[in-house]
Coordinates of C-alpha atoms in Angstrom, one line a residue:
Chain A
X1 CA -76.3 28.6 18.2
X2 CA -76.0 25.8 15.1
X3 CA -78.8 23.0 15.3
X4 CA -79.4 20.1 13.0
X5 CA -81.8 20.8 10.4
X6 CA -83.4 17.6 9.7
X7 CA -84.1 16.8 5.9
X8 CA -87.9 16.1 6.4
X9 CA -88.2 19.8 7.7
X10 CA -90.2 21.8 5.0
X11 CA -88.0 24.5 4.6
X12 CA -84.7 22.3 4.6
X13 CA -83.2 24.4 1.6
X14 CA -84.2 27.7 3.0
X15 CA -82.9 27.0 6.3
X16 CA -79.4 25.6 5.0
X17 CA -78.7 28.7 3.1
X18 CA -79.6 31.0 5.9
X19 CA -76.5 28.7 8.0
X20 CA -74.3 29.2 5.0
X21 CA -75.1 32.8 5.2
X22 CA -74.1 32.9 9.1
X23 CA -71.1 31.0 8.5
X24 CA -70.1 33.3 5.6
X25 CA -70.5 36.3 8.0
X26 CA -68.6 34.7 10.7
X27 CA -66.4 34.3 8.4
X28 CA -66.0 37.4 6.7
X29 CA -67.0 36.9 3.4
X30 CA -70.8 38.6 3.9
X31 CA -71.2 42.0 6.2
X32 CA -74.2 42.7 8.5
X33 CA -76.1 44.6 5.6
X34 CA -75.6 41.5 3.6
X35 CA -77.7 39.5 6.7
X36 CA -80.4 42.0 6.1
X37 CA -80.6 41.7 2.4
X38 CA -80.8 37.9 2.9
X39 CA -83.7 38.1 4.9
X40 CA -85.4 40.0 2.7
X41 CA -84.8 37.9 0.0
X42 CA -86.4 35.3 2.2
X43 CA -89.6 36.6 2.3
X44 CA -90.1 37.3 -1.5
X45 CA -88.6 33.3 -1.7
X46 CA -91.3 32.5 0.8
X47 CA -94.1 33.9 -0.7
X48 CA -92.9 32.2 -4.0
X49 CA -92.7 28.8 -2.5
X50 CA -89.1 28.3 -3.0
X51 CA -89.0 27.1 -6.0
X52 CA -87.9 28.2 -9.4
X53 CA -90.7 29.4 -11.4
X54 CA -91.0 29.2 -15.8
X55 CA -90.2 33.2 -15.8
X56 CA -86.9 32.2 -13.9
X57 CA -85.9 29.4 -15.8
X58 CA -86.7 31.6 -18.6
X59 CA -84.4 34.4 -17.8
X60 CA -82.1 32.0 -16.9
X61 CA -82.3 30.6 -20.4
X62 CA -81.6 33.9 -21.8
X63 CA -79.1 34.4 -19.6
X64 CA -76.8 31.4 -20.6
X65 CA -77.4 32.5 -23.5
X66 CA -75.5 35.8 -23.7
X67 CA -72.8 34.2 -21.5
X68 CA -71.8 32.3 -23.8
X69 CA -72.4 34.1 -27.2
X70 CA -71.1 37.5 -26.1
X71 CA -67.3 39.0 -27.1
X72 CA -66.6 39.8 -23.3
X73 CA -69.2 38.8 -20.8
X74 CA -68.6 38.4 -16.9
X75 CA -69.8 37.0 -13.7
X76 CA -69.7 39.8 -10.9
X77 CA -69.8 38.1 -7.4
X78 CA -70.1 40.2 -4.2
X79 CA -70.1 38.5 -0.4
X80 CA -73.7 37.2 -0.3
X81 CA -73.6 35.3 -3.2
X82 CA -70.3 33.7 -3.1
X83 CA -71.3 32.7 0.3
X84 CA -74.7 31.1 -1.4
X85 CA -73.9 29.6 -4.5
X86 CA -69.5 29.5 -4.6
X87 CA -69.2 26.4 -6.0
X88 CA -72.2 26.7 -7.9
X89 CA -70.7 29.9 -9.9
X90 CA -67.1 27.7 -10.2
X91 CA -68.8 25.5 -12.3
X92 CA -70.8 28.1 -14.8
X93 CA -67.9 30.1 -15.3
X94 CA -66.4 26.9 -16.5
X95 CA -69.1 25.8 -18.7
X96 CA -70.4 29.0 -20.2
X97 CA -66.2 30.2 -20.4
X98 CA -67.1 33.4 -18.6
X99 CA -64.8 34.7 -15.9
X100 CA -65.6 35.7 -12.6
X101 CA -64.9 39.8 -11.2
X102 CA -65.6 39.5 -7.4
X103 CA -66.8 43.3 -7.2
X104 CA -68.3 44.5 -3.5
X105 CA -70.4 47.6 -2.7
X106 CA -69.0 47.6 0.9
X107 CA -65.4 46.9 -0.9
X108 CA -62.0 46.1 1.3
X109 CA -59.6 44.5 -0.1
X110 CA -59.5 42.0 2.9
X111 CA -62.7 40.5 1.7
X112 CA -61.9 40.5 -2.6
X113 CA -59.2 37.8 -1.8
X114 CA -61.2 35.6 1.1
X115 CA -63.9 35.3 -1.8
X116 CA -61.4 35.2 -4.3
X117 CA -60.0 32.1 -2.5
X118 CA -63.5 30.7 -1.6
X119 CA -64.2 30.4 -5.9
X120 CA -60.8 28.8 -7.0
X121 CA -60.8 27.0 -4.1
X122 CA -63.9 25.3 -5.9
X123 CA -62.3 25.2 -9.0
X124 CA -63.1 28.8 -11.3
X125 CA -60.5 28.8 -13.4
X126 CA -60.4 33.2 -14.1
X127 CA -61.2 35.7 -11.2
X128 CA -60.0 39.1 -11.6
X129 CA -60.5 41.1 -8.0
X130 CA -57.2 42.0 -5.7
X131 CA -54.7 42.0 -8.7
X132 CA -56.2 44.1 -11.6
X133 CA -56.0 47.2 -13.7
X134 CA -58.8 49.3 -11.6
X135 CA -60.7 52.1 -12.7
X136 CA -64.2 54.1 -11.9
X137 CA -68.0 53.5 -13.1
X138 CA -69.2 57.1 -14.1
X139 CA -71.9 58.3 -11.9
X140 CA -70.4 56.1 -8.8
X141 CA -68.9 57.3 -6.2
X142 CA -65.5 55.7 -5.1
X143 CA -65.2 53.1 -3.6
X144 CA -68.7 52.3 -5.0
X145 CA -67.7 52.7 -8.3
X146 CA -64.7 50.8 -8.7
X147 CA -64.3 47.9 -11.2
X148 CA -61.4 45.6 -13.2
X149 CA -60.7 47.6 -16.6
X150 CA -60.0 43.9 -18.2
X151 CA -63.1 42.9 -16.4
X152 CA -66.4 44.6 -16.0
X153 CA -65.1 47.9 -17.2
X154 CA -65.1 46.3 -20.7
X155 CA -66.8 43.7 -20.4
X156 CA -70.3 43.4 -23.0
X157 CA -72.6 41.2 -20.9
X158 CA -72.2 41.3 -17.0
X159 CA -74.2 39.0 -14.7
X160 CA -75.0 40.9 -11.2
X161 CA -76.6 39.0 -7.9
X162 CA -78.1 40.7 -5.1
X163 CA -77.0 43.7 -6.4
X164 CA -77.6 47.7 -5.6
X165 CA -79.9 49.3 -7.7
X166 CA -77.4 52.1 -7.8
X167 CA -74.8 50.1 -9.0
X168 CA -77.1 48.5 -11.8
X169 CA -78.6 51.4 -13.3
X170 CA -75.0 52.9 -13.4
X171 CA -74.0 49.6 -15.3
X172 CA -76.9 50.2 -18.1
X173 CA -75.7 54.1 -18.5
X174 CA -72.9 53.2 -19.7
X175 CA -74.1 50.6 -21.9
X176 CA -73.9 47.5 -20.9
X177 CA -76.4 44.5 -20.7
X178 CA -77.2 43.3 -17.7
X179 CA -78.8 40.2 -16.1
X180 CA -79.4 39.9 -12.3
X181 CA -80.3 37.6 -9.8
X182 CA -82.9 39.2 -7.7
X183 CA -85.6 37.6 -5.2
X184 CA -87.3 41.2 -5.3
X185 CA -88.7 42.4 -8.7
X186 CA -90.2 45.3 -7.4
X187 CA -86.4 46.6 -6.7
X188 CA -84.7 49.0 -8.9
X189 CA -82.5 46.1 -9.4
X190 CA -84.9 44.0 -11.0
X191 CA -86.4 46.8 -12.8
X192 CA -83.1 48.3 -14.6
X193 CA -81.9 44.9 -15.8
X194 CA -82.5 43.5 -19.7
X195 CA -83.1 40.2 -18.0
X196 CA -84.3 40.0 -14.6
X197 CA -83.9 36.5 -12.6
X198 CA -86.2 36.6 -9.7
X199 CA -84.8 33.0 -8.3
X200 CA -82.8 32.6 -5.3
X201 CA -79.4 32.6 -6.4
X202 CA -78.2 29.2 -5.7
X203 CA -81.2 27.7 -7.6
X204 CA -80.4 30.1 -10.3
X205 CA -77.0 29.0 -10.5
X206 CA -77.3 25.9 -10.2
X207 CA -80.2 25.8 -13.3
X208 CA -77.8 27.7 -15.4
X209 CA -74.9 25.1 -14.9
X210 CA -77.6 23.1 -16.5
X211 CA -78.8 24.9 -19.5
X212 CA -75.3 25.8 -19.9
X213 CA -74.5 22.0 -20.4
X214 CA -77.2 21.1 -22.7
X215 CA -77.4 24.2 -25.0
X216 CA -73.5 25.1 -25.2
X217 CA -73.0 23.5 -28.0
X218 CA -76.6 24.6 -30.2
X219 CA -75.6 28.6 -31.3
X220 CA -78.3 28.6 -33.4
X221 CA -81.0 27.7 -30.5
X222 CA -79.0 30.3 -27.8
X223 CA -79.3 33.1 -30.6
X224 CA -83.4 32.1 -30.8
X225 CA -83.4 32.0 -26.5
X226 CA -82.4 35.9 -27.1
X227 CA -84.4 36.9 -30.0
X228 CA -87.4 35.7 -28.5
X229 CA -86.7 37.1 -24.6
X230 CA -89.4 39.7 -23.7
X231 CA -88.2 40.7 -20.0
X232 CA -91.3 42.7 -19.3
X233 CA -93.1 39.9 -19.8
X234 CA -91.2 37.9 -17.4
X235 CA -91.5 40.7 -14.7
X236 CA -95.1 40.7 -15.2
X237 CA -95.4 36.9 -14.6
X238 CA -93.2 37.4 -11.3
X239 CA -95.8 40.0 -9.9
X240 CA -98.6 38.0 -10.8
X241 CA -97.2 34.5 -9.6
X242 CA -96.6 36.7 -5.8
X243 CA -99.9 38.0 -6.1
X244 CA -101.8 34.8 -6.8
X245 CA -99.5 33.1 -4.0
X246 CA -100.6 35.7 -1.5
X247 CA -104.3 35.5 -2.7
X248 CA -104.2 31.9 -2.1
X249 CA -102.7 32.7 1.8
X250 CA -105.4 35.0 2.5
X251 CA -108.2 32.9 1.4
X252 CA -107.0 29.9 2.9
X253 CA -106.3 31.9 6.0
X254 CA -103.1 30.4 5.8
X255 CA -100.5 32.2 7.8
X256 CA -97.1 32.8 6.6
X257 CA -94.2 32.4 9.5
X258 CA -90.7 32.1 8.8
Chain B
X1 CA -67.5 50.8 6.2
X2 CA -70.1 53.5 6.6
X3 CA -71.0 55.4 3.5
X4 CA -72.3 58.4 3.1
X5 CA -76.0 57.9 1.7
X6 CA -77.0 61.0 -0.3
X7 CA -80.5 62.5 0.6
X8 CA -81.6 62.4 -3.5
X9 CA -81.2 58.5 -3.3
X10 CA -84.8 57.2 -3.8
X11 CA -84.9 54.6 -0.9
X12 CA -82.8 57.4 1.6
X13 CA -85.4 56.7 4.5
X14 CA -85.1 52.6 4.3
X15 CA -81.3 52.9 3.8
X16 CA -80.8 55.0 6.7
X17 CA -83.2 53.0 8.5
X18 CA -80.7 50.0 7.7
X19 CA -77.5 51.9 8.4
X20 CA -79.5 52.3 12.2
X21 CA -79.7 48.7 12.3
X22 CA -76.3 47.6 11.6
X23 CA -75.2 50.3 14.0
X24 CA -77.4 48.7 16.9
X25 CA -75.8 45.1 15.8
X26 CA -72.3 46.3 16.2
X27 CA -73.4 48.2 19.7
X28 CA -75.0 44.8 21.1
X29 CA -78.7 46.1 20.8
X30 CA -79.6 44.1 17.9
X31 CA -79.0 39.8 17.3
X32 CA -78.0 38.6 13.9
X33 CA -81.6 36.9 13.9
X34 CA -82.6 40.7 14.3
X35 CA -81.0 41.7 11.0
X36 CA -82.6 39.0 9.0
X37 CA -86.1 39.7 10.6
X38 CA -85.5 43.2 9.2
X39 CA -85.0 42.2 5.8
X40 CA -88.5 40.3 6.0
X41 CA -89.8 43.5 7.1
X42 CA -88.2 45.6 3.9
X43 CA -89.7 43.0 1.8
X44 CA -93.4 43.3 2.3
X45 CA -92.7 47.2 3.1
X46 CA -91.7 47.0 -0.5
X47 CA -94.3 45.8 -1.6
X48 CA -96.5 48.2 0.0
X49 CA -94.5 51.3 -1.6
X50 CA -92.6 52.3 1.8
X51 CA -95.6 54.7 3.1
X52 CA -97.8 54.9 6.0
X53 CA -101.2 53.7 4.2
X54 CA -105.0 54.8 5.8
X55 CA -105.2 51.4 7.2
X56 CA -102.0 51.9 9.4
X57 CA -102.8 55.6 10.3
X58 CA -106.0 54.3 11.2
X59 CA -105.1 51.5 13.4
X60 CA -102.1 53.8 15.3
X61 CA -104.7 56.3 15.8
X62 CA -106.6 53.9 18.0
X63 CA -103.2 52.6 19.7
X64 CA -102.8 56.4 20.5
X65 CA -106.4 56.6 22.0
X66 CA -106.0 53.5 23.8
X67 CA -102.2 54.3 25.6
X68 CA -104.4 57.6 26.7
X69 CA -106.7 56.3 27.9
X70 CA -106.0 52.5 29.3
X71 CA -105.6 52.5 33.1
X72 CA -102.3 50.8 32.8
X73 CA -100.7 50.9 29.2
X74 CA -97.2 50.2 28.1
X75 CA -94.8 49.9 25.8
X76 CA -92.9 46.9 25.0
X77 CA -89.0 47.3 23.0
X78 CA -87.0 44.7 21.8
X79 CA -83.8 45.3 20.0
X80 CA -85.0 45.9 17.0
X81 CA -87.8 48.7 17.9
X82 CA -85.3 50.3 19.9
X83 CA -82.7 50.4 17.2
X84 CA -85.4 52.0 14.2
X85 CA -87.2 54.0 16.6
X86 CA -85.8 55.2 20.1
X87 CA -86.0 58.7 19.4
X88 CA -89.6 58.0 18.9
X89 CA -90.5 55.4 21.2
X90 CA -89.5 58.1 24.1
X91 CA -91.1 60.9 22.8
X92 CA -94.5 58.7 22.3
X93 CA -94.0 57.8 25.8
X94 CA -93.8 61.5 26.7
X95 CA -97.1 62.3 24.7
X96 CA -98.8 59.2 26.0
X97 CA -98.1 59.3 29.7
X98 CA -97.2 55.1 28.9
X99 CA -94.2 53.8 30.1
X100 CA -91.9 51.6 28.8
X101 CA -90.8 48.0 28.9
X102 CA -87.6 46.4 27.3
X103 CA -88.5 43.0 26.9
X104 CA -86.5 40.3 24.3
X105 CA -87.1 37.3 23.3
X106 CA -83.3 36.6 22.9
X107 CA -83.4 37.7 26.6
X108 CA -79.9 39.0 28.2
X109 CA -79.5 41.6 31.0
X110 CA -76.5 43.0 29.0
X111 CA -78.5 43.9 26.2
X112 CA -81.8 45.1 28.3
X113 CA -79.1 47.7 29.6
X114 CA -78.1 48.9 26.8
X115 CA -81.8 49.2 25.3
X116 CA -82.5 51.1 28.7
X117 CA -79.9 53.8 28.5
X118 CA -80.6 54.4 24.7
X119 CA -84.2 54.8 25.5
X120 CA -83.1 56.6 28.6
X121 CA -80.7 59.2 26.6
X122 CA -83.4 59.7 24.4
X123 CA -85.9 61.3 27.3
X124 CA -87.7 58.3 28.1
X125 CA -89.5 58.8 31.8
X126 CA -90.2 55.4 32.8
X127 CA -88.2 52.3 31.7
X128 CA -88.9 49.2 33.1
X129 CA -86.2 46.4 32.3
X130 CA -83.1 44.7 34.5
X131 CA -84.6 46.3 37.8
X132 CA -87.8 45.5 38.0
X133 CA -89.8 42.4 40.2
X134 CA -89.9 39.2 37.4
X135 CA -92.4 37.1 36.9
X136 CA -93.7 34.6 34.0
X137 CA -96.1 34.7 31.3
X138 CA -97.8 31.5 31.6
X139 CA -97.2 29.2 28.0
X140 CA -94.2 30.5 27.6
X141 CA -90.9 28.7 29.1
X142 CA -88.3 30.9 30.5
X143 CA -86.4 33.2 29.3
X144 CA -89.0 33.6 26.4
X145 CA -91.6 34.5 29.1
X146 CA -89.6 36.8 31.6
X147 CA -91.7 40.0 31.9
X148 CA -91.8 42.7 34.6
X149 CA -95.0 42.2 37.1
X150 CA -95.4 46.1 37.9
X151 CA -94.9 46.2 33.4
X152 CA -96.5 44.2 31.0
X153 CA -97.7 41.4 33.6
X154 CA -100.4 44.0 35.1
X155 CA -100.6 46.1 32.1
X156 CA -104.1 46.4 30.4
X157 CA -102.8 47.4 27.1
X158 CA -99.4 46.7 25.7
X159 CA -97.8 48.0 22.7
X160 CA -95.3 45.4 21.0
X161 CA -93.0 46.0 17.6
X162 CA -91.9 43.0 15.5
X163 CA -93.1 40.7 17.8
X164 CA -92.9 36.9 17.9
X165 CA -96.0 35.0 17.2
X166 CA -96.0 33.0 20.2
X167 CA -95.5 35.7 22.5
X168 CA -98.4 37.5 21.1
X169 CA -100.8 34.9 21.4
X170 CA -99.4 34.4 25.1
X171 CA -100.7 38.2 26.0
X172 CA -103.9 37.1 24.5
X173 CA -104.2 34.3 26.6
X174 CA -104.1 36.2 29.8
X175 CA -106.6 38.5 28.3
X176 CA -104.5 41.6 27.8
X177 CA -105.2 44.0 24.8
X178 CA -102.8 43.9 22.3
X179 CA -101.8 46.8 19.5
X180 CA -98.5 45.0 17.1
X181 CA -96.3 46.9 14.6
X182 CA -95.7 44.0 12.1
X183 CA -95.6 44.6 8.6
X184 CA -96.3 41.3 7.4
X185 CA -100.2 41.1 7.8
X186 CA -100.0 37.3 7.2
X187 CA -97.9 36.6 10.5
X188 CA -99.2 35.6 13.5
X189 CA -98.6 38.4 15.3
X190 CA -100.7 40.3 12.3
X191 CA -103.0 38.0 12.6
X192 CA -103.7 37.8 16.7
X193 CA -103.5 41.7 17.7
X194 CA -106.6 43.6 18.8
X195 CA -104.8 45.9 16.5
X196 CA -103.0 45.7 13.5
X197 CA -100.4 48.4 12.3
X198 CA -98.9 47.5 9.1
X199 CA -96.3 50.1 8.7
X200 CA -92.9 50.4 9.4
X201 CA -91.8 51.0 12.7
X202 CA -90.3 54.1 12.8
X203 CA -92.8 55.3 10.4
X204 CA -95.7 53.8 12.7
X205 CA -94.3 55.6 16.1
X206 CA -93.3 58.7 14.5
X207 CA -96.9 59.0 13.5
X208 CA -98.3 58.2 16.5
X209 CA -96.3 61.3 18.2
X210 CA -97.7 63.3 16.0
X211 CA -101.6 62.1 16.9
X212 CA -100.9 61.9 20.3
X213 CA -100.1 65.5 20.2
X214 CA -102.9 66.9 18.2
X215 CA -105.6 64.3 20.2
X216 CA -104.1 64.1 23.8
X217 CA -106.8 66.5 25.4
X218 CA -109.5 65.2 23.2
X219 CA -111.2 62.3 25.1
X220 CA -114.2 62.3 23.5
X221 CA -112.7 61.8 20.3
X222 CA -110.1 59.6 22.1
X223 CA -113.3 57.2 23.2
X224 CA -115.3 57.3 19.2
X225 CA -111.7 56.3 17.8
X226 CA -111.5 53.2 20.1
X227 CA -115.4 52.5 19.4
X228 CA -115.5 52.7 15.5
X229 CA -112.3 50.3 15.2
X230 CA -112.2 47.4 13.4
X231 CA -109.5 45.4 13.0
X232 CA -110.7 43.0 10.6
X233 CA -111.5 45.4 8.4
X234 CA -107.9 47.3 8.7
X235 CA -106.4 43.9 7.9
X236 CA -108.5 43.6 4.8
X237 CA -107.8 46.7 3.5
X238 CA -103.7 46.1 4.4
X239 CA -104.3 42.6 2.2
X240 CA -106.2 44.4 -0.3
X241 CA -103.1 47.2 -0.9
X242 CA -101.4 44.6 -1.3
X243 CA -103.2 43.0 -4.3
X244 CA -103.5 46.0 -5.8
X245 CA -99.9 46.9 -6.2
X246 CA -98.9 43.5 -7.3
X247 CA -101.8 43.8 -9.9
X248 CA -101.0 47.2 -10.8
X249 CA -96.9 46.1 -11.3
X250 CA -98.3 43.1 -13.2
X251 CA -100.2 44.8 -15.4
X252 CA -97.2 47.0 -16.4
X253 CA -94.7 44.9 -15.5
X254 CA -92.7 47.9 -13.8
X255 CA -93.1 49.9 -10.9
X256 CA -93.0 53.6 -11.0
X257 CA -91.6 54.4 -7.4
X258 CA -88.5 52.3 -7.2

């Protein structure tokens, strides 16, 4: 079922993730649920044009930010996007210094250590998963609601992807900040998190490697990044940027396929 | 790696819906290109609020009328239909008096089987499938074009659910009248049916049980439905819902229902 996707095709990108996605499931690293959440974060990617918009790069900003100015923060990673963006999150955790809980909603063991192995095979230096302290969100369910103690149990500042809106809103109950990667910001998601990233999350990843680089070092312009970070605002701009996409579609008469 | 989803969660009917899917997948009713399409679906069902809107009830009102009352309707299932909706597909064939036709675009007589006895279990009359006389629909190259000749080959109306652009535009070709569940209004499918119901699937059928009961003796009423339809302006209004929630969740920046 694998065919060559030339470079000149239009939605080269889109179509190369959607293989990695495959290959992950084949694979075991991503379940059948996980297929249907990427497809649905296809169409939102679609109608934004597959590209990273200022409110993204914005959130992403912020987000750098408190990864690398907060006491304890972490990088959660289920199957869908280690399978997207694995060596992409390698290489954040190393330059923001922020360690890496692979945490699943459909959780087996089985699965923590194939990711597990998939990110140090690309080189993240701390990934707590298999062999930690474990212990229950309140308000989750087990095995929903299990999480490292060392990791995000504690932890101040927690970056989520493709995540459960479940799962998230239990995460800002008991405190925490929050930023998630999220195609959809009309999902409960998108609408519980302090910052809200609607990118596709190798993009994302990828741009935050980036900021991470060139801001690490500049405290004093990371602290102004998160004074000034008004996430309503950002959602706003997401909504309108899909609407004025789909306006565009409709007058054109331009008819979206995927 | 089921999970019991509890009936207060506030997306219960679209994670259900999902849990159906992955079920078909792992029973050989559904391809993996099956659970990404579904994604796309949840996206712009999403953004429509996950309820049946006046346009759709409007537009399966007159797919009601017209499986009455056409000389030779029928119903068209692929994998994905059968797997959201089967329970309702059979009872709307029931109400109707229109049989049924499993027909796939990733054609295989396995899977056409299986789609037959789940229909079949369910109380489905007449299911046309692996024993039937084949023939093609010209444009489209085999397997894509397989249909039955006593089914959707002579058929005056056809239903179809999540269809493929192509295959649409093939029926419309030879002239047949076309109703398609498709919740993206910008697809080509959307965009090619004599009507247009933008709703979700089981949603859309369950309805249409429901009209076919309280209409079925009415032909009168049956014959003014068909008359006062108007498909462009059910697509307009489906584009204008649309606009309006983005511009509403723009405005605000947060969304009240998720």
């Amino acid at each position: 079922m694998r065919w060559h996707i030339p470079r000149s095709h239009p939605r080269y990108e889109s179509l190369k993730l959607r293989e990695k996605l495959v290959e992950a499931f084949e694979a075991g690293i991503v379940v059948p649920q996980g297929l249907i959440a990427h497809g649905r974060g296809e169409a939102f990617d679609y109608i934004l044009g597959e590209k990273s918009h200022d409110f993204a790069l914005e959130a992403e900003r912020a987000t750098v930010a408190h990864l690398i100015i907060s006491k304890k923060p972490i990088i959660s990673v289920n199957g869908n996007y280690a399978a997207l963006a694995a060596e992409e999150i390698a290489r954040l955790s190393i330059e923001t210094g922020a360690p890496i809980e692979v945490n699943l909603f459909y959780r087996s063991e089985e699965r923590i250590a194939k990711i597990e192995k998939l990110l140090a095979d690309h080189g993240a230096p701390k990934i707590l998963g298999t062999n930690c302290e474990k212990t229950l969100i309140p308000g989750l369910e087990s095995p929903r609601g299990i999480v490292c103690k060392e990791g995000i149990y504690t932890a101040d500042f927690i970056l989520v992807a493709i995540e459960d809106g479940d799962r998230t809103q239990a995460l800002k109950r008991i405190g925490k900040k929050v930023a998630a990667i999220d195609l959809n910001p009309f999902s409960r998601t998108a609408q519980t998190a302090d910052i809200t990233i609607v990118d596709e999350a190798q993009r994302a990843t990828r741009n935050m490697e980036n900021i991470a680089k060139e801001l690490k070092g500049n405290h004093d312009m990371l602290k102004q990044i998160i004074l000034k970070y008004d996430n309503k605002a950002i959602l706003s701009k997401a909504f309108k940027t899909i609407m004025e996409r789909l306006e565009e579609a409709a007058a054109k008469g331009v008819i979206i396929e995927f």
